[in-house]
């Protein structure tokens, strides 16, 4: 038996964007189905302290926040399913999506909230010290390094913006770049070079993140000169890896969905509308600038509102079961 799930709104991804879309979609009577994917809850489930999500006076934990969001989405009527999506057919409506489980999802609107993953250097010491001095998000974690020496690794817009941001908390920020010029936009470079609190180390790559004794976390970077091969030590308590992100868009290659030059889903500015009517994108899969839980949640809300408006304009008939608040599930025999 193969399950076929039919819904007016299918949400792919269960981070803040997907779950916010589900909450708004459910409250608009669209009975959304959320496919959770391999990392239910998204990137926040791998972070610890969250201090910048509005509504919580005390520090909260990322995994707890995501559990609450999921419970809220379920409470208002969204349905969570666990599956890994392997195929997407956006050539006609209703759209068809297939999962690793063998299930098929048929939907009038598709909300893509599959997120992005930070790129890491791939060192064992980096993995060990994640959350203990090593981070991929200065906006999220910079505050925890107030008054401490910090370094940013990378030479693109993100690295330069993160270095500038960190000067709000630290008077000793170093940016470590493997070449002798940045690829960041000129205007950002000018701001960086004009800032007295930032030192640039050219032609250096991180050979190791150095841990302190016991539970001290990161204490230094072991740097290797990319020209001479010489090693040097940079004492820092925070190391921010800013070498780019991978938006989770491989699935949509060849489907007709327009991606930008960095493989993010292209949306009409100020909306969640993609080039395919009925397909909406929200969260980090379409946002390479802000990348925050709160901005992802905001764009998730936009996607649900856009989907609702689309359905109203398209005037799709509401199936009877769904009008009663239940997404339709049909079980059909395997053809083979
Ligand atoms: P980028 O791909 O632009 O830059 C990545 C940087 O990391 C490069 O300098 C690269 O070095 C370096 N790097 C990559 N791999 C390694 C490695 N293994 N070791 C050391 N260094 C490495 O990523 P960004 O996240 O900066 O930007 C992605 C996109 O998002 C860009 O199009 C950017 O313009 C955009 N963006 C826009 C913003 C805005 O408009 N405000 C803000 C942030 C991003 P090298 O230069 O040698 O290749």
CSV table of C-alpha atoms and ligand atoms in Angstrom, one decimal:
chain,number,residue,atom,x,y,z
A,1,UNK,CA,0.0,0.0,0.0
A,2,UNK,CA,1.2,3.5,-0.8
A,3,UNK,CA,-0.2,6.5,0.9
A,4,UNK,CA,-1.4,9.5,-1.0
A,5,UNK,CA,-1.8,12.7,1.0
A,6,UNK,CA,-3.8,15.4,-0.7
A,7,UNK,CA,-3.9,18.8,0.8
A,8,UNK,CA,-4.5,22.4,-0.2
A,9,UNK,CA,-1.1,23.4,1.3
A,10,UNK,CA,1.9,21.3,1.5
A,11,UNK,CA,4.8,22.6,3.5
A,12,UNK,CA,8.3,21.2,3.0
A,13,UNK,CA,10.5,21.8,6.0
A,14,UNK,CA,9.8,22.2,9.7
A,15,UNK,CA,12.1,25.0,10.9
A,16,UNK,CA,10.6,28.4,12.0
A,17,UNK,CA,9.6,29.2,8.4
A,18,UNK,CA,7.8,26.0,7.7
A,19,UNK,CA,6.1,25.8,11.1
A,20,UNK,CA,5.0,29.5,10.9
A,21,UNK,CA,3.5,28.9,7.5
A,22,UNK,CA,1.7,25.8,8.9
A,23,UNK,CA,0.3,27.8,11.8
A,24,UNK,CA,-1.0,30.5,9.6
A,25,UNK,CA,-2.2,28.0,7.0
A,26,UNK,CA,-4.0,26.0,9.6
A,27,UNK,CA,-5.7,29.0,11.0
A,28,UNK,CA,-6.8,30.0,7.5
A,29,UNK,CA,-8.5,26.6,7.2
A,30,UNK,CA,-6.1,25.2,4.7
A,31,UNK,CA,-5.4,22.0,6.7
A,32,UNK,CA,-1.7,22.1,5.9
A,33,UNK,CA,0.5,19.0,5.8
A,34,UNK,CA,4.1,19.5,6.9
A,35,UNK,CA,6.8,17.2,5.7
A,36,UNK,CA,9.5,17.4,8.3
A,37,UNK,CA,12.5,16.1,6.5
A,38,UNK,CA,15.8,14.8,7.9
A,39,UNK,CA,16.3,17.5,10.5
A,40,UNK,CA,12.9,18.1,12.1
A,41,UNK,CA,12.9,21.5,13.6
A,42,UNK,CA,15.7,22.7,11.4
A,43,UNK,CA,18.9,24.5,12.3
A,44,UNK,CA,17.7,25.7,15.7
A,45,UNK,CA,17.6,22.1,17.0
A,46,UNK,CA,21.4,22.1,16.8
A,47,UNK,CA,21.8,25.3,18.7
A,48,UNK,CA,21.6,25.8,22.5
A,49,UNK,CA,20.9,29.2,24.0
A,50,UNK,CA,18.5,31.5,22.1
A,51,UNK,CA,18.2,35.0,23.4
A,52,UNK,CA,16.9,36.9,20.4
A,53,UNK,CA,13.6,35.3,19.7
A,54,UNK,CA,11.0,37.8,21.0
A,55,UNK,CA,8.6,36.8,23.7
A,56,UNK,CA,11.0,35.2,26.1
A,57,UNK,CA,12.5,37.2,28.9
A,58,UNK,CA,15.0,34.4,29.9
A,59,UNK,CA,17.4,32.6,27.6
A,60,UNK,CA,15.6,29.6,26.0
A,61,UNK,CA,16.9,26.5,24.3
A,62,UNK,CA,16.7,26.2,20.5
A,63,UNK,CA,15.3,22.6,20.5
A,64,UNK,CA,12.7,23.6,23.1
A,65,UNK,CA,11.6,26.5,20.9
A,66,UNK,CA,11.1,24.2,18.0
A,67,UNK,CA,9.1,21.7,20.0
A,68,UNK,CA,6.8,24.5,21.1
A,69,UNK,CA,6.4,25.7,17.5
A,70,UNK,CA,5.6,22.2,16.3
A,71,UNK,CA,3.1,21.7,19.2
A,72,UNK,CA,1.5,25.0,18.3
A,73,UNK,CA,1.2,24.1,14.7
A,74,UNK,CA,-0.4,20.7,15.5
A,75,UNK,CA,-2.7,22.4,18.1
A,76,UNK,CA,-4.2,24.6,15.4
A,77,UNK,CA,-4.6,21.7,13.0
A,78,UNK,CA,-1.4,21.3,10.9
A,79,UNK,CA,-0.4,17.7,10.3
A,80,UNK,CA,3.2,16.6,10.7
A,81,UNK,CA,4.6,13.8,8.6
A,82,UNK,CA,8.2,12.5,8.6
A,83,UNK,CA,9.6,11.8,5.2
A,84,UNK,CA,12.5,12.6,2.9
A,85,UNK,CA,11.3,14.1,-0.3
A,86,UNK,CA,12.9,12.6,-3.3
A,87,UNK,CA,10.9,14.0,-6.3
A,88,UNK,CA,8.9,17.1,-7.1
A,89,UNK,CA,6.7,17.6,-10.2
A,90,UNK,CA,5.7,21.3,-10.5
A,91,UNK,CA,4.7,21.0,-14.2
A,92,UNK,CA,1.0,21.2,-13.5
A,93,UNK,CA,-1.4,21.7,-10.6
A,94,UNK,CA,-2.1,20.0,-8.4
A,95,UNK,CA,1.7,19.6,-7.8
A,96,UNK,CA,3.0,16.1,-7.0
A,97,UNK,CA,5.8,15.4,-4.5
A,98,UNK,CA,7.1,11.9,-3.7
A,99,UNK,CA,8.9,10.8,-0.6
A,100,UNK,CA,11.4,8.2,0.3
A,101,UNK,CA,8.7,6.4,2.3
A,102,UNK,CA,6.9,5.7,-1.0
A,103,UNK,CA,4.2,8.2,-0.1
A,104,UNK,CA,2.9,10.7,-2.7
A,105,UNK,CA,1.8,14.2,-1.7
A,106,UNK,CA,-0.7,16.0,-4.0
A,107,UNK,CA,-1.1,19.7,-3.3
A,108,UNK,CA,-2.8,22.8,-4.6
A,109,UNK,CA,-0.1,25.0,-3.2
A,110,UNK,CA,3.5,24.2,-2.2
A,111,UNK,CA,5.4,26.1,0.5
A,112,UNK,CA,9.1,25.5,0.3
A,113,UNK,CA,10.9,26.0,3.6
A,114,UNK,CA,13.7,23.5,3.3
A,115,UNK,CA,16.3,25.9,4.7
A,116,UNK,CA,20.0,26.1,4.3
A,117,UNK,CA,23.0,24.7,6.1
A,118,UNK,CA,26.0,26.6,7.1
A,119,UNK,CA,29.2,25.4,5.4
A,120,UNK,CA,31.9,24.3,7.9
A,121,UNK,CA,35.6,23.9,7.4
A,122,UNK,CA,35.4,20.2,8.2
A,123,UNK,CA,37.9,20.0,11.0
A,124,UNK,CA,37.4,17.5,13.9
A,125,UNK,CA,38.3,20.3,16.4
A,126,UNK,CA,35.6,22.5,14.8
A,127,UNK,CA,33.0,19.8,15.3
A,128,UNK,CA,34.1,19.2,19.0
A,129,UNK,CA,34.0,23.0,19.8
A,130,UNK,CA,30.7,23.9,18.1
A,131,UNK,CA,28.7,25.7,20.8
A,132,UNK,CA,31.8,26.1,22.9
A,133,UNK,CA,33.4,28.9,21.1
A,134,UNK,CA,32.9,27.8,17.5
A,135,UNK,CA,29.8,29.2,15.7
A,136,UNK,CA,28.5,29.9,12.2
A,137,UNK,CA,26.3,32.8,13.2
A,138,UNK,CA,27.6,36.0,14.8
A,139,UNK,CA,24.2,37.6,14.9
A,140,UNK,CA,22.9,34.6,16.9
A,141,UNK,CA,25.9,34.0,19.2
A,142,UNK,CA,28.0,37.2,19.2
A,143,UNK,CA,26.4,38.5,22.3
A,144,UNK,CA,27.8,35.6,24.3
A,145,UNK,CA,31.3,36.9,23.6
A,146,UNK,CA,31.0,40.4,25.0
A,147,UNK,CA,34.4,41.9,25.7
A,148,UNK,CA,36.2,38.8,24.4
A,149,UNK,CA,38.6,38.4,21.5
A,150,UNK,CA,36.9,36.9,18.5
A,151,UNK,CA,37.7,35.9,14.9
A,152,UNK,CA,35.7,35.5,11.8
A,153,UNK,CA,36.8,33.1,9.1
A,154,UNK,CA,35.9,34.0,5.5
A,155,UNK,CA,36.1,36.8,2.9
A,156,UNK,CA,32.6,37.2,1.5
A,157,UNK,CA,29.8,39.5,2.4
A,158,UNK,CA,28.8,37.4,5.3
A,159,UNK,CA,32.2,37.3,6.9
A,160,UNK,CA,32.7,41.1,6.6
A,161,UNK,CA,29.2,41.8,7.9
A,162,UNK,CA,29.7,39.4,10.8
A,163,UNK,CA,33.0,41.1,11.7
A,164,UNK,CA,31.4,44.5,11.6
A,165,UNK,CA,28.5,43.2,13.7
A,166,UNK,CA,30.9,41.7,16.3
A,167,UNK,CA,32.4,45.1,17.0
A,168,UNK,CA,29.2,45.8,18.9
A,169,UNK,CA,30.4,43.3,21.5
A,170,UNK,CA,34.2,43.1,21.1
A,171,UNK,CA,37.0,45.6,20.7
A,172,UNK,CA,39.2,42.9,19.3
A,173,UNK,CA,37.9,41.3,16.1
A,174,UNK,CA,40.1,39.6,13.6
A,175,UNK,CA,39.0,38.5,10.2
A,176,UNK,CA,41.0,35.5,8.8
A,177,UNK,CA,41.0,35.0,5.1
A,178,UNK,CA,42.7,32.5,2.9
A,179,UNK,CA,43.6,34.9,0.1
A,180,UNK,CA,44.9,38.5,0.0
A,181,UNK,CA,41.7,40.1,-1.2
A,182,UNK,CA,38.0,39.9,-0.2
A,183,UNK,CA,35.2,39.0,-2.4
A,184,UNK,CA,32.8,41.0,-0.3
A,185,UNK,CA,31.2,44.1,-1.9
A,186,UNK,CA,33.4,47.2,-2.0
A,187,UNK,CA,31.2,49.2,0.3
A,188,UNK,CA,31.4,46.6,3.0
A,189,UNK,CA,35.1,46.3,2.6
A,190,UNK,CA,35.5,50.1,3.0
A,191,UNK,CA,33.5,50.0,6.2
A,192,UNK,CA,35.6,47.1,7.5
A,193,UNK,CA,38.9,48.8,6.6
A,194,UNK,CA,37.8,52.1,8.2
A,195,UNK,CA,37.0,50.3,11.5
A,196,UNK,CA,39.8,50.5,14.1
A,197,UNK,CA,38.5,47.5,16.1
A,198,UNK,CA,39.1,45.0,13.2
A,199,UNK,CA,42.4,43.4,12.2
A,200,UNK,CA,42.6,41.5,8.9
A,201,UNK,CA,44.9,38.5,8.6
A,202,UNK,CA,45.5,37.7,4.9
A,203,UNK,CA,46.6,34.4,3.5
A,204,UNK,CA,45.7,32.4,6.6
A,205,UNK,CA,43.6,29.3,7.0
A,206,UNK,CA,42.5,27.6,10.2
A,207,UNK,CA,44.6,24.4,10.7
A,208,UNK,CA,42.9,23.7,14.1
A,209,UNK,CA,40.6,25.2,16.6
A,210,UNK,CA,42.5,24.9,19.9
A,211,UNK,CA,40.6,23.9,23.1
A,212,UNK,CA,41.5,25.0,26.6
A,213,UNK,CA,42.1,22.8,29.5
A,214,UNK,CA,39.0,20.9,30.9
A,215,UNK,CA,35.8,22.6,29.8
A,216,UNK,CA,37.3,25.9,28.8
A,217,UNK,CA,36.2,25.7,25.2
A,218,UNK,CA,37.9,27.6,22.4
A,219,UNK,CA,41.1,29.5,23.4
A,220,UNK,CA,42.9,30.0,20.1
A,221,UNK,CA,43.2,29.3,16.4
A,222,UNK,CA,46.2,27.5,15.0
A,223,UNK,CA,46.6,29.3,11.7
A,224,UNK,CA,48.6,28.2,8.6
A,225,UNK,CA,49.9,30.7,6.2
A,226,UNK,CA,48.6,29.7,2.7
A,227,UNK,CA,51.7,31.2,1.0
A,228,UNK,CA,54.6,30.2,3.3
A,229,UNK,CA,53.0,27.3,5.2
A,230,UNK,CA,54.1,28.7,8.5
A,231,UNK,CA,51.9,28.2,11.6
A,232,UNK,CA,50.9,31.0,14.0
A,233,UNK,CA,48.6,31.2,17.0
A,234,UNK,CA,45.7,33.6,17.4
A,235,UNK,CA,44.2,33.7,20.9
A,236,UNK,CA,40.4,34.0,20.7
A,237,UNK,CA,37.5,32.8,22.6
A,238,UNK,CA,35.0,33.0,19.7
A,239,UNK,CA,35.6,31.7,16.2
A,240,UNK,CA,32.9,32.4,13.7
A,241,UNK,CA,33.0,30.4,10.5
A,242,UNK,CA,31.5,32.5,7.7
A,243,UNK,CA,32.4,30.6,4.5
A,244,UNK,CA,28.9,30.4,2.9
A,245,UNK,CA,25.8,28.3,3.1
A,246,UNK,CA,24.2,25.5,1.1
A,247,UNK,CA,20.5,26.3,0.5
A,248,UNK,CA,18.6,23.0,0.3
A,249,UNK,CA,17.4,23.4,-3.3
A,250,UNK,CA,19.0,20.3,-5.1
A,251,UNK,CA,15.5,18.8,-5.2
A,252,UNK,CA,14.1,21.6,-7.3
A,253,UNK,CA,16.7,21.5,-10.1
A,254,UNK,CA,15.0,20.8,-13.4
A,255,UNK,CA,11.5,21.4,-12.0
A,256,UNK,CA,11.2,24.9,-13.7
A,257,UNK,CA,11.7,26.7,-10.4
A,258,UNK,CA,14.0,29.7,-10.7
A,259,UNK,CA,17.1,29.7,-8.5
A,260,UNK,CA,19.5,32.6,-8.2
A,261,UNK,CA,23.2,32.5,-8.9
A,262,UNK,CA,23.9,31.1,-5.4
A,263,UNK,CA,21.2,28.5,-5.7
A,264,UNK,CA,18.7,30.2,-3.4
A,265,UNK,CA,15.0,30.2,-4.6
A,266,UNK,CA,14.3,33.5,-6.3
A,267,UNK,CA,11.2,35.2,-5.0
A,268,UNK,CA,9.4,38.4,-6.1
A,269,UNK,CA,10.8,41.1,-3.9
A,270,UNK,CA,8.7,41.7,-0.8
A,271,UNK,CA,6.7,38.5,-1.3
A,272,UNK,CA,7.2,34.7,-1.1
A,273,UNK,CA,6.1,34.2,-4.7
A,274,UNK,CA,8.3,32.1,-6.9
A,275,UNK,CA,8.2,32.0,-10.7
A,276,UNK,CA,5.7,29.2,-10.5
A,277,UNK,CA,2.1,30.2,-9.5
A,278,UNK,CA,1.1,28.3,-6.4
A,279,UNK,CA,4.7,27.7,-5.2
A,280,UNK,CA,6.0,29.8,-2.4
A,281,UNK,CA,9.3,30.0,-0.7
A,282,UNK,CA,10.2,31.2,2.8
A,283,UNK,CA,13.0,31.1,5.3
A,284,UNK,CA,16.7,30.5,4.7
A,285,UNK,CA,16.1,28.7,1.4
A,286,UNK,CA,15.2,32.1,-0.1
A,287,UNK,CA,17.1,34.5,2.3
A,288,UNK,CA,20.8,34.8,2.2
A,289,UNK,CA,20.9,38.1,4.0
A,290,UNK,CA,19.2,37.9,7.3
A,291,UNK,CA,19.0,34.2,8.2
A,292,UNK,CA,17.4,34.6,11.5
A,293,UNK,CA,14.7,32.5,13.2
A,294,UNK,CA,12.5,35.5,13.5
A,295,UNK,CA,12.9,36.5,9.8
A,296,UNK,CA,12.3,32.9,8.8
A,297,UNK,CA,9.1,32.9,10.9
A,298,UNK,CA,8.1,36.2,9.3
A,299,UNK,CA,8.5,34.9,5.7
A,300,UNK,CA,6.7,31.7,6.7
A,301,UNK,CA,3.7,33.8,7.7
A,302,UNK,CA,4.0,35.7,4.3
A,303,UNK,CA,4.1,32.4,2.4
A,304,UNK,CA,0.9,31.1,4.1
A,305,UNK,CA,-0.9,34.4,3.4
A,306,UNK,CA,0.3,34.4,-0.2
A,307,UNK,CA,-0.9,30.8,-0.6
A,308,UNK,CA,-4.3,31.6,0.9
A,309,UNK,CA,-4.7,34.6,-1.4
A,310,UNK,CA,-3.6,32.5,-4.4
A,311,UNK,CA,-6.2,29.8,-3.6
A,312,UNK,CA,-8.9,32.4,-3.1
A,313,UNK,CA,-8.1,34.0,-6.5
A,314,UNK,CA,-7.8,30.6,-8.2
A,315,UNK,CA,-11.1,29.7,-6.5
A,316,UNK,CA,-10.2,26.0,-6.1
A,317,UNK,CA,-13.1,23.9,-4.9
A,318,UNK,CA,-12.6,22.9,-1.3
A,319,UNK,CA,-13.0,19.1,-0.9
A,320,UNK,CA,-15.7,18.2,1.6
A,321,UNK,CA,-13.4,16.4,4.1
A,322,UNK,CA,-11.1,19.3,4.1
A,323,UNK,CA,-13.9,21.8,4.6
A,324,UNK,CA,-14.5,19.8,7.8
A,325,UNK,CA,-10.9,20.4,8.8
A,326,UNK,CA,-9.4,17.1,7.8
A,327,UNK,CA,-6.7,16.7,5.1
A,328,UNK,CA,-7.6,13.9,2.8
A,329,UNK,CA,-5.5,10.8,2.9
A,330,UNK,CA,-6.1,8.1,0.3
A,331,UNK,CA,-4.5,4.7,0.5
A,332,UNK,CA,-4.0,3.1,-2.9
A,333,UNK,CA,-2.4,-0.1,-4.0
A,334,UNK,CA,1.1,-0.2,-5.3
A,335,UNK,CA,1.1,-0.4,-9.1
A,336,UNK,CA,4.0,-2.8,-9.1
B,1,LIG,P1,30.5,33.6,-0.3
B,1,LIG,O1,30.5,32.3,-1.1
B,1,LIG,O2,30.3,34.8,-1.0
B,1,LIG,O3,32.0,33.7,0.4
B,1,LIG,C1,32.5,32.7,1.1
B,1,LIG,C2,33.9,33.1,1.6
B,1,LIG,O4,34.4,32.0,2.4
B,1,LIG,C3,34.9,33.4,0.5
B,1,LIG,O5,35.7,34.5,0.8
B,1,LIG,C4,35.7,32.1,0.4
B,1,LIG,O6,37.1,32.4,0.1
B,1,LIG,C5,35.7,31.7,1.8
B,1,LIG,N1,35.8,30.2,1.9
B,1,LIG,C6,35.1,29.3,1.3
B,1,LIG,N2,35.5,28.0,1.6
B,1,LIG,C7,36.5,28.2,2.5
B,1,LIG,C8,37.4,27.3,3.2
B,1,LIG,N3,37.2,26.0,3.1
B,1,LIG,N4,38.3,27.8,4.0
B,1,LIG,C9,38.5,29.2,4.1
B,1,LIG,N5,37.7,30.1,3.5
B,1,LIG,C10,36.7,29.6,2.7
B,1,LIG,O7,29.5,33.4,0.9
B,1,LIG,P2,28.7,34.5,1.7
B,1,LIG,O8,28.0,33.7,2.8
B,1,LIG,O9,29.6,35.5,2.2
B,1,LIG,O10,27.7,35.1,0.7
B,1,LIG,C11,26.8,34.2,-0.1
B,1,LIG,C12,25.9,35.1,-1.0
B,1,LIG,O11,25.1,35.8,-0.2
B,1,LIG,C13,26.7,36.1,-1.8
B,1,LIG,O12,26.1,36.2,-3.1
B,1,LIG,C14,26.7,37.3,-1.0
B,1,LIG,O13,26.8,38.5,-1.8
B,1,LIG,C15,25.2,37.2,-0.4
B,1,LIG,N6,25.1,38.0,0.8
B,1,LIG,C16,24.6,39.2,0.7
B,1,LIG,C17,24.5,40.0,1.8
B,1,LIG,C18,23.9,41.3,1.7
B,1,LIG,O14,23.4,41.7,0.6
B,1,LIG,N7,23.9,42.1,2.7
B,1,LIG,C19,24.9,39.5,3.2
B,1,LIG,C20,25.5,38.2,3.1
B,1,LIG,C21,25.6,37.5,2.0
B,1,LIG,P3,37.5,32.8,-1.4
B,1,LIG,O15,37.1,34.2,-1.5
B,1,LIG,O16,39.0,32.5,-1.4
B,1,LIG,O17,36.8,31.9,-2.3
